Every structure is written in C-alpha cells, then in structure tokens.
Short mmCIF file of C-alpha atoms and ligand atoms in Angstrom, two decimals:
data_model
loop_
_atom_site.label_atom_id
_atom_site.label_comp_id
_atom_site.label_asym_id
_atom_site.label_seq_id
_atom_site.Cartn_x
_atom_site.Cartn_y
_atom_site.Cartn_z
CA MET L 1029 -31.72 -2.41 77.72
CA GLU L 1030 -35.09 -0.74 78.18
CA PRO L 1031 -34.46 2.60 79.95
CA GLY L 1032 -37.93 3.36 81.30
CA GLY L 1033 -38.86 -0.30 81.61
CA GLN L 1034 -41.81 -2.22 80.27
CA LEU L 1035 -43.76 0.92 79.42
CA THR L 1036 -41.24 1.73 76.71
CA THR L 1037 -42.31 -1.43 74.92
CA THR L 1038 -46.00 -0.61 74.99
CA THR L 1039 -47.97 1.88 72.95
CA GLU L 1040 -50.75 3.83 74.62
CA VAL L 1041 -51.02 3.89 78.42
CA ASP L 1042 -54.63 4.50 79.40
CA ASN L 1043 -54.68 3.62 83.08
CA PHE L 1044 -52.16 6.01 84.65
CA PRO L 1045 -53.85 8.80 86.61
CA GLY L 1046 -53.45 12.31 85.27
CA TYR L 1047 -53.59 11.51 81.56
CA PRO L 1048 -57.28 11.82 80.63
CA ASP L 1049 -56.55 11.13 76.95
CA GLY L 1050 -53.98 8.38 77.60
CA ILE L 1051 -50.30 8.76 76.78
CA ASP L 1052 -47.72 7.01 74.67
CA GLY L 1053 -45.58 4.77 76.96
CA PRO L 1054 -42.15 6.02 75.78
CA ALA L 1055 -43.35 9.67 75.93
CA MET L 1056 -44.50 9.14 79.49
CA MET L 1057 -41.09 7.78 80.43
CA VAL L 1058 -39.39 10.86 78.93
CA ASP L 1059 -41.70 13.03 81.06
CA LEU L 1060 -40.86 11.03 84.20
CA GLN L 1061 -37.14 11.45 83.56
CA LYS L 1062 -37.48 15.22 83.00
CA GLN L 1063 -39.49 15.56 86.20
CA ALA L 1064 -36.88 13.64 88.23
CA GLU L 1065 -34.09 15.74 86.71
CA ARG L 1066 -35.88 18.93 87.73
CA PHE L 1067 -35.19 17.87 91.33
CA GLY L 1068 -31.51 17.20 90.72
CA THR L 1069 -31.55 13.50 89.81
CA GLU L 1070 -28.56 12.55 87.70
CA VAL L 1071 -29.59 9.94 85.12
CA ARG L 1072 -26.86 7.65 83.82
CA ILE L 1073 -27.62 4.92 81.31
CA GLY L 1074 -25.80 1.65 81.91
CA MET L 1075 -26.22 -2.00 82.76
CA VAL L 1076 -25.45 -3.02 86.32
CA THR L 1077 -23.40 -6.18 85.92
CA ALA L 1078 -22.58 -6.94 89.57
CA VAL L 1079 -23.47 -5.78 93.06
CA LYS L 1080 -21.94 -6.30 96.46
CA PHE L 1081 -24.16 -5.37 99.35
CA ALA L 1082 -22.85 -4.49 102.80
CA THR L 1083 -24.60 -6.37 105.59
CA GLU L 1084 -24.05 -3.94 108.47
CA VAL L 1085 -26.00 -0.74 109.16
CA GLY L 1086 -24.21 2.19 107.55
CA GLY L 1087 -22.08 -0.08 105.34
CA ILE L 1088 -21.18 0.92 101.79
CA HIS L 1089 -22.86 -0.96 98.94
CA THR L 1090 -21.20 -1.22 95.55
CA ALA L 1091 -22.62 -1.64 92.05
CA VAL L 1092 -20.50 -2.27 88.97
CA VAL L 1093 -21.84 -0.66 85.79
CA ASP L 1094 -21.07 -2.16 82.37
CA GLY L 1095 -18.36 -4.28 83.96
CA LYS L 1096 -16.06 -1.32 84.50
CA THR L 1097 -17.38 1.58 86.62
CA THR L 1098 -17.85 1.00 90.34
CA ILE L 1099 -20.40 3.09 92.20
CA GLU L 1100 -20.45 3.22 95.99
CA ALA L 1101 -23.55 4.24 97.87
CA ASN L 1102 -25.09 4.25 101.31
CA THR L 1103 -28.40 3.08 99.88
CA ILE L 1104 -29.49 1.23 96.78
CA ILE L 1105 -33.05 1.10 95.51
CA ILE L 1106 -33.64 -1.88 93.24
CA SER L 1107 -36.32 -1.28 90.63
CA THR L 1108 -35.15 -3.62 87.90
CA GLY L 1109 -38.70 -4.76 87.11
CA ALA L 1110 -39.81 -7.94 85.44
CA THR L 1111 -39.87 -9.08 81.85
CA ALA L 1112 -43.03 -10.53 80.36
CA LYS L 1113 -42.49 -13.93 78.81
CA TYR L 1114 -43.48 -14.40 75.18
CA LEU L 1115 -43.91 -17.51 73.07
CA ASN L 1116 -41.00 -16.35 70.93
CA ILE L 1117 -42.38 -17.46 67.61
CA PRO L 1118 -41.47 -15.08 64.73
CA SER L 1119 -45.04 -14.00 63.82
CA GLU L 1120 -45.76 -13.14 67.47
CA GLN L 1121 -42.58 -11.07 67.81
CA ARG L 1122 -43.27 -9.26 64.52
CA LEU L 1123 -46.76 -8.23 65.65
CA ARG L 1124 -45.88 -7.05 69.17
CA GLY L 1125 -47.51 -3.64 69.44
CA GLY L 1126 -49.64 -4.50 66.38
CA GLY L 1127 -52.22 -6.56 68.23
CA VAL L 1128 -49.96 -8.77 70.36
CA SER L 1129 -49.73 -7.63 73.97
CA ALA L 1130 -48.58 -9.07 77.29
CA CYS L 1131 -50.91 -6.91 79.39
CA ALA L 1132 -54.69 -7.16 79.07
CA VAL L 1133 -55.31 -4.51 81.73
CA CYS L 1134 -53.12 -2.03 79.80
CA ASP L 1135 -54.26 -2.79 76.26
CA GLY L 1136 -57.64 -4.55 76.50
CA PHE L 1137 -59.48 -1.28 76.00
CA PHE L 1138 -58.31 -1.10 72.36
CA TYR L 1139 -60.23 -4.28 71.57
CA ARG L 1140 -63.62 -3.20 72.88
CA GLY L 1141 -66.36 -5.21 71.14
CA GLN L 1142 -63.83 -7.33 69.22
CA ASP L 1143 -62.78 -10.99 69.22
CA VAL L 1144 -59.53 -11.71 71.06
CA ALA L 1145 -57.50 -14.68 72.29
CA ILE L 1146 -55.33 -15.19 75.35
CA VAL L 1147 -52.56 -17.75 75.90
CA GLY L 1148 -51.89 -19.17 79.37
CA ALA L 1149 -53.61 -21.07 82.14
CA GLY L 1150 -52.35 -19.52 85.38
CA ASP L 1151 -54.05 -16.99 87.65
CA THR L 1152 -52.93 -14.10 85.46
CA ALA L 1153 -54.40 -15.64 82.29
CA ALA L 1154 -57.63 -16.51 84.08
CA GLU L 1155 -57.93 -13.04 85.62
CA GLU L 1156 -57.12 -11.32 82.32
CA ALA L 1157 -59.54 -13.54 80.37
CA THR L 1158 -62.30 -12.52 82.76
CA TYR L 1159 -61.28 -8.87 82.47
CA LEU L 1160 -61.31 -9.08 78.66
CA SER L 1161 -64.69 -10.84 78.64
CA ASN L 1162 -66.22 -7.66 80.09
CA ILE L 1163 -64.83 -5.52 77.26
CA CYS L 1164 -64.57 -7.77 74.23
CA LYS L 1165 -67.12 -9.65 72.18
CA SER L 1166 -65.43 -13.01 72.65
CA VAL L 1167 -62.32 -14.41 74.32
CA THR L 1168 -60.67 -17.65 73.24
CA MET L 1169 -58.34 -19.00 75.92
CA LEU L 1170 -55.57 -21.33 74.79
CA VAL L 1171 -54.43 -23.83 77.41
CA ARG L 1172 -51.53 -26.08 76.46
CA ARG L 1173 -52.39 -28.96 78.81
CA ASP L 1174 -55.71 -30.64 79.58
CA THR L 1175 -55.96 -28.73 82.84
CA MET L 1176 -55.44 -25.19 84.11
CA ARG L 1177 -52.90 -24.11 86.71
CA ALA L 1178 -55.11 -21.25 87.97
CA SER L 1179 -56.86 -21.48 91.34
CA LYS L 1180 -60.13 -23.44 91.35
CA ALA L 1181 -62.13 -20.26 91.98
CA MET L 1182 -60.58 -18.51 88.96
CA GLN L 1183 -61.09 -21.58 86.77
CA HIS L 1184 -64.72 -21.73 87.80
CA ARG L 1185 -65.19 -18.10 86.84
CA VAL L 1186 -63.55 -18.58 83.44
CA LEU L 1187 -65.45 -21.76 82.63
CA ASN L 1188 -68.75 -20.15 83.58
CA THR L 1189 -68.35 -16.96 81.59
CA LYS L 1190 -70.48 -17.18 78.46
CA ASN L 1191 -68.19 -15.36 76.03
CA ILE L 1192 -64.98 -17.18 77.07
CA GLU L 1193 -64.21 -20.37 75.16
CA VAL L 1194 -61.38 -22.48 76.58
CA LEU L 1195 -59.46 -24.67 74.13
CA PHE L 1196 -57.45 -27.29 76.04
CA ASN L 1197 -54.35 -29.01 74.63
CA THR L 1198 -54.07 -26.12 72.23
CA GLU L 1199 -51.08 -23.96 71.28
CA VAL L 1200 -50.41 -21.11 68.89
CA ASP L 1201 -49.03 -22.31 65.57
CA GLU L 1202 -48.86 -18.88 63.95
CA VAL L 1203 -50.21 -15.37 64.42
CA LEU L 1204 -51.80 -14.25 61.15
CA GLY L 1205 -51.61 -10.75 59.67
CA GLU L 1206 -48.94 -8.52 58.14
CA GLN L 1207 -49.09 -5.17 59.98
CA VAL L 1208 -51.76 -6.03 62.54
CA VAL L 1209 -53.21 -9.22 63.97
CA GLU L 1210 -55.96 -10.64 61.77
CA GLY L 1211 -56.20 -14.15 63.11
CA LEU L 1212 -54.56 -17.08 64.74
CA ARG L 1213 -53.70 -20.57 63.55
CA VAL L 1214 -53.84 -22.93 66.50
CA VAL L 1215 -52.82 -26.54 66.80
CA ASN L 1216 -54.18 -29.29 69.03
CA ASN L 1217 -51.03 -30.83 70.49
CA ARG L 1218 -52.71 -34.24 70.91
CA THR L 1219 -54.24 -34.67 67.47
CA ASN L 1220 -52.05 -32.21 65.52
CA ASP L 1221 -55.27 -30.78 64.03
CA LYS L 1222 -54.91 -27.13 63.02
CA LYS L 1223 -57.58 -24.48 62.70
CA GLU L 1224 -57.80 -20.75 62.19
CA ILE L 1225 -59.60 -18.32 64.48
CA ALA L 1226 -60.45 -14.74 63.43
CA ILE L 1227 -59.21 -12.35 66.14
CA THR L 1228 -57.80 -8.83 66.27
CA GLY L 1229 -55.94 -9.04 69.58
CA LEU L 1230 -53.69 -11.70 71.09
CA PHE L 1231 -52.76 -11.53 74.77
CA ILE L 1232 -49.84 -13.52 76.09
CA ALA L 1233 -50.20 -14.34 79.80
CA ILE L 1234 -47.64 -17.07 80.39
CA GLY L 1235 -45.80 -15.43 83.27
CA HIS L 1236 -43.10 -12.88 83.99
CA LYS L 1237 -39.46 -13.23 84.90
CA PRO L 1238 -38.27 -10.77 87.54
CA ASN L 1239 -34.91 -9.25 86.65
CA THR L 1240 -33.05 -10.43 89.71
CA ASP L 1241 -30.30 -12.74 88.46
CA ILE L 1242 -27.51 -10.43 89.67
CA PHE L 1243 -28.92 -10.42 93.23
CA LYS L 1244 -28.96 -14.21 93.63
CA GLY L 1245 -27.19 -15.31 96.80
CA GLN L 1246 -27.33 -11.82 98.32
CA LEU L 1247 -31.05 -11.12 98.78
CA HIS L 1248 -34.03 -13.28 99.70
CA MET L 1249 -36.26 -14.19 96.76
CA ASP L 1250 -39.30 -16.41 96.33
CA ASP L 1251 -39.27 -19.51 94.13
CA ALA L 1252 -39.98 -17.44 91.01
CA GLY L 1253 -37.14 -14.99 91.78
CA TYR L 1254 -39.20 -12.04 93.07
CA LEU L 1255 -37.39 -10.08 95.81
CA ILE L 1256 -39.01 -10.35 99.20
CA THR L 1257 -39.58 -7.08 101.05
CA LYS L 1258 -40.69 -6.61 104.65
CA PRO L 1259 -44.47 -6.11 105.06
CA ASP L 1260 -45.70 -2.52 104.57
CA SER L 1261 -42.29 -1.31 103.39
CA THR L 1262 -39.76 -1.64 100.59
CA LYS L 1263 -36.99 -2.86 102.93
CA THR L 1264 -35.08 -5.98 101.99
CA GLU L 1265 -33.30 -7.92 104.74
CA LEU L 1266 -30.16 -5.82 104.21
CA PRO L 1267 -29.90 -2.35 105.77
CA GLY L 1268 -29.98 0.37 103.11
CA VAL L 1269 -31.12 -1.93 100.29
CA PHE L 1270 -34.69 -1.33 99.12
CA ALA L 1271 -36.78 -2.88 96.35
CA CYS L 1272 -39.83 -1.46 94.60
CA GLY L 1273 -42.05 -2.05 91.59
CA ASP L 1274 -42.51 -5.24 89.62
CA VAL L 1275 -39.27 -6.78 90.90
CA GLN L 1276 -41.08 -7.37 94.22
CA ASP L 1277 -44.72 -7.38 93.08
CA LYS L 1278 -46.17 -10.28 91.14
CA ILE L 1279 -49.79 -9.44 91.84
CA TYR L 1280 -50.62 -5.87 90.79
CA ARG L 1281 -47.87 -5.10 88.22
CA GLN L 1282 -49.31 -1.77 87.09
CA ALA L 1283 -47.41 1.45 86.30
CA VAL L 1284 -49.29 3.32 89.00
CA THR L 1285 -48.65 0.68 91.68
CA ALA L 1286 -44.97 0.53 90.67
CA ALA L 1287 -44.73 4.33 90.86
CA GLY L 1288 -46.39 4.25 94.29
CA SER L 1289 -43.95 1.69 95.63
CA GLY L 1290 -41.11 3.74 94.10
CA CYS L 1291 -42.26 6.64 96.25
CA MET L 1292 -42.30 4.33 99.30
CA ALA L 1293 -38.71 3.26 98.51
CA ALA L 1294 -37.55 6.88 98.22
CA LEU L 1295 -39.09 7.67 101.62
CA ASP L 1296 -37.63 4.51 103.19
CA ALA L 1297 -34.18 5.35 101.77
CA GLU L 1298 -34.37 8.96 102.95
CA ARG L 1299 -35.28 7.82 106.47
CA TYR L 1300 -32.44 5.32 106.45
CA LEU L 1301 -29.96 8.02 105.39
CA ALA L 1302 -31.18 10.25 108.21
CA GLU L 1303 -30.84 7.35 110.68
CA ILE L 1304 -27.21 6.72 109.73
CA GLY L 1305 -26.55 10.48 109.66
CA VAL L 1306 -25.54 11.03 106.03
CA VAL L 1307 -28.41 13.22 104.84
CA GLU L 1308 -26.17 16.31 104.71
CA GLU L 1309 -23.74 14.58 102.38
CA VAL L 1310 -26.58 13.39 100.18
CA ILE L 1311 -27.88 16.91 99.78
CA ALA L 1312 -24.35 18.07 98.98
CA GLY L 1313 -24.22 15.33 96.34
CA ASP L 1314 -20.67 14.28 97.21
CA TYR L 1315 -21.13 10.75 98.38
CA THR L 1316 -21.09 8.93 95.04
CA VAL L 1317 -17.81 7.88 93.45
P1 LIG D 998 -47.80 -18.92 86.17
O1 LIG D 998 -46.36 -19.28 86.05
O2 LIG D 998 -48.55 -19.32 87.38
O3 LIG D 998 -48.60 -19.55 84.94
C1 LIG D 998 -48.11 -19.46 83.64
C2 LIG D 998 -49.07 -20.22 82.73
O4 LIG D 998 -48.63 -20.04 81.39
C3 LIG D 998 -49.14 -21.71 83.03
O5 LIG D 998 -50.46 -22.14 82.96
C4 LIG D 998 -48.31 -22.31 81.90
O6 LIG D 998 -48.78 -23.57 81.48
C5 LIG D 998 -48.53 -21.33 80.78
N1 LIG D 998 -47.42 -21.32 79.84
C6 LIG D 998 -46.10 -21.11 80.10
N2 LIG D 998 -45.39 -21.14 78.97
C7 LIG D 998 -46.28 -21.39 77.97
C8 LIG D 998 -46.16 -21.54 76.57
N3 LIG D 998 -44.97 -21.43 75.97
N4 LIG D 998 -47.27 -21.78 75.84
C9 LIG D 998 -48.47 -21.87 76.45
N5 LIG D 998 -48.65 -21.74 77.77
C10 LIG D 998 -47.57 -21.49 78.52
O7 LIG D 998 -47.85 -17.34 85.89
P2 LIG D 998 -48.97 -16.25 86.29
O8 LIG D 998 -48.49 -14.98 85.72
O9 LIG D 998 -50.31 -16.73 85.93
O10 LIG D 998 -48.89 -16.18 87.88
C11 LIG D 998 -47.65 -15.89 88.54
C12 LIG D 998 -47.87 -15.97 90.06
O11 LIG D 998 -48.69 -14.86 90.47
C13 LIG D 998 -48.60 -17.23 90.50
O12 LIG D 998 -48.09 -17.62 91.75
C14 LIG D 998 -50.04 -16.76 90.64
O13 LIG D 998 -50.79 -17.55 91.54
C15 LIG D 998 -49.85 -15.34 91.13
N6 LIG D 998 -51.01 -14.50 90.77
C16 LIG D 998 -51.99 -14.33 91.69
C17 LIG D 998 -53.08 -13.56 91.39
C18 LIG D 998 -54.12 -13.40 92.43
O14 LIG D 998 -53.98 -13.97 93.50
N7 LIG D 998 -55.16 -12.63 92.16
C19 LIG D 998 -53.26 -12.90 90.10
C20 LIG D 998 -52.18 -13.14 89.19
C21 LIG D 998 -51.11 -13.92 89.53
P3 LIG D 998 -48.62 -24.88 82.37
O15 LIG D 998 -49.70 -24.80 83.42
O16 LIG D 998 -48.86 -25.98 81.37
O17 LIG D 998 -47.24 -24.88 82.92
#
C-alpha cells in the first residue's frame, strides 16, 4: 500500500513544475489529495482486489475493495502505476532513500560532481547512465552478463562516454555504509573476485513491474504487463475503462507526465459520461454504491 504512489517512497522531487525549491514527495502527495478534495473528490483508502468490467457501452463496471466492498461505476480510471524492481539484498533495502534510488532523473541532481554506480543493462540503465554522466564525476555501470540488452545506439553512447566505466559480468555483493551509501562491494560472477568501489549514490535500473495483475484476462497488455491504450488517448479497448500514468507508460515515467495523462483520463471519462448521458447523476454524486 503506497497511497500517493512511487513519489511517497522518494525524498525530494526536483523536476515537477511549480516547485522552484523542490518538494518532499510525500508532502506533494498530501497537497495533491487536498487539491482534489477541494473539488469534491472523495478519497477512500483500500486495496482493489478484483474487478469485473462491462464490455458494452454504458455497462456498469464493478471493483471489489479489500475483498468485501463492491463499488459500481459507469467509468473506471486505472492509475495503479508501476513498481520499480530492486535487487532485494538487505544493505540495498536499508539504504533506500539514503543514497540508493531507482530513478536517476529524479535523484541524480543530489550527486552532482560525485562518484555513482548504476545497476542494469537495458535501455533505461543506458539512458540513465548517460544522464548521470552529465551531472556526476564518474559513473560505474554494473552489467551482470557479458553483453548489454540496451539498443545498439544506446550501448554505443555509453561505451563512448569518457566518465562511464562499464563492468561486465559484475553484480552487487553489498552496499557499504550505515546511514548513507559510502561504497559498493562488487563481485565478478565468472571469477568470484570481489572489489570495493567508493561511491555516494547507487541507482538501480533493472526494470519496473506494472501493477496490472488484477486486470489480466480483461484488458490488453504488452508482454511486460503494461496496459495498452488507444493512440492519443487513455482509452482501453473497453468502453468507460481508461488507463493513465506509469501503468500504461514505460518510456517517460515521470510525475509530470503521469499527472498529464491523468488529466487526459479525466477528460476522456467526462466525455464518455456525457456520451452515455449520466453526467447529471455524476454531478449529483449518487451513482456510486
Ligand atoms: P529491461 O527489462 O529492458 O532491462 C532490465 C535490465 O536489468 C536487463 O539488462 C537485465 O539484465 C538487468 N537486470 C534485471 N535484474 C537484474 C539483477 N537482479 N541484477 C542485475 N541486473 C539485472 O528494463 P528497462 O527498464 O531498461 O526497459 C523496459 C522497456 O522500456 C524496454 O522495452 C526498453 O526498450 C524500453 N525503454 C525504451 C526507452 C527508449 O526507447 N528511449 C527508454 C527506456 C526504456 P539481463 O540483460 O541480463 O536480463
């Protein structure tokens, strides 16, 4: 349960427009909730454990909350987000927020001029390594195999950036430091040789898992489980069911892009309600059970 999503697990947010001095992630989420409530949004905390979507225009969708309360609605906007994957070793988990981050674009700024490392070998890791190389003194990229998964163009960029060093066949053995990251012990998985690297920031870029398990079999998803929306909209293939934010975006994944697609979903849902002629009831607030 992370009411407010991934931003509640981060510290300072520096790249959301309107906050010239940055803002604490959880504080920003409290502000967003207050703002939505000012317009009459009713916020209920709960875990949706099952959904049953209608397939016909104007049909009633149902969502079961915490296995016991059933909510019926003409529209549902899915914004369940994605969860960053971590290595799940104890020292990494202990130092999350103390130098371990899963988002270089969000947190890279804090490590300006410092030595950092990044784990992963896909497009995200390659893109983030390049991003970090422009801010940090040095970037050590840890690739667990002898080859990278990232596109050839991204690999070329990484391998030709002076202050990025790529260590192949290398994994994290332990993150060093008590309160904050002070270094990394890495292990070569071919030779078992271990060595320590002095760094202050560790970025994990080994992929995300979209939170879509409960929609399996009801909505189209790609191979990784991201919901597929129609081009230039937040519409899924089912009438009245919309998806926005990281649950349908594996490329941009920023708070501001998620907020923008949330706005698109609200507009799409409002139009749909007008089309099926229930806008009056929505305004009266008497259509939920
Ligand atoms: P990917 O799943 O593509 O890559 C994950 C990487 O993390 C792999 O290299 C994998 O290694 C590595 N990895 C996984 N688990 C571990 C572990 N425990 N220890 C060490 N390494 C690990 O995820 P991405 O987030 O990079 O990309 C997701 C999708 O988004 C892809 O389709 C990508 O192409 C796309 N994307 C496109 C962008 C663009 O077009 N600009 C930008 C960013 C993403 P291994 O290779 O050994 O499996």
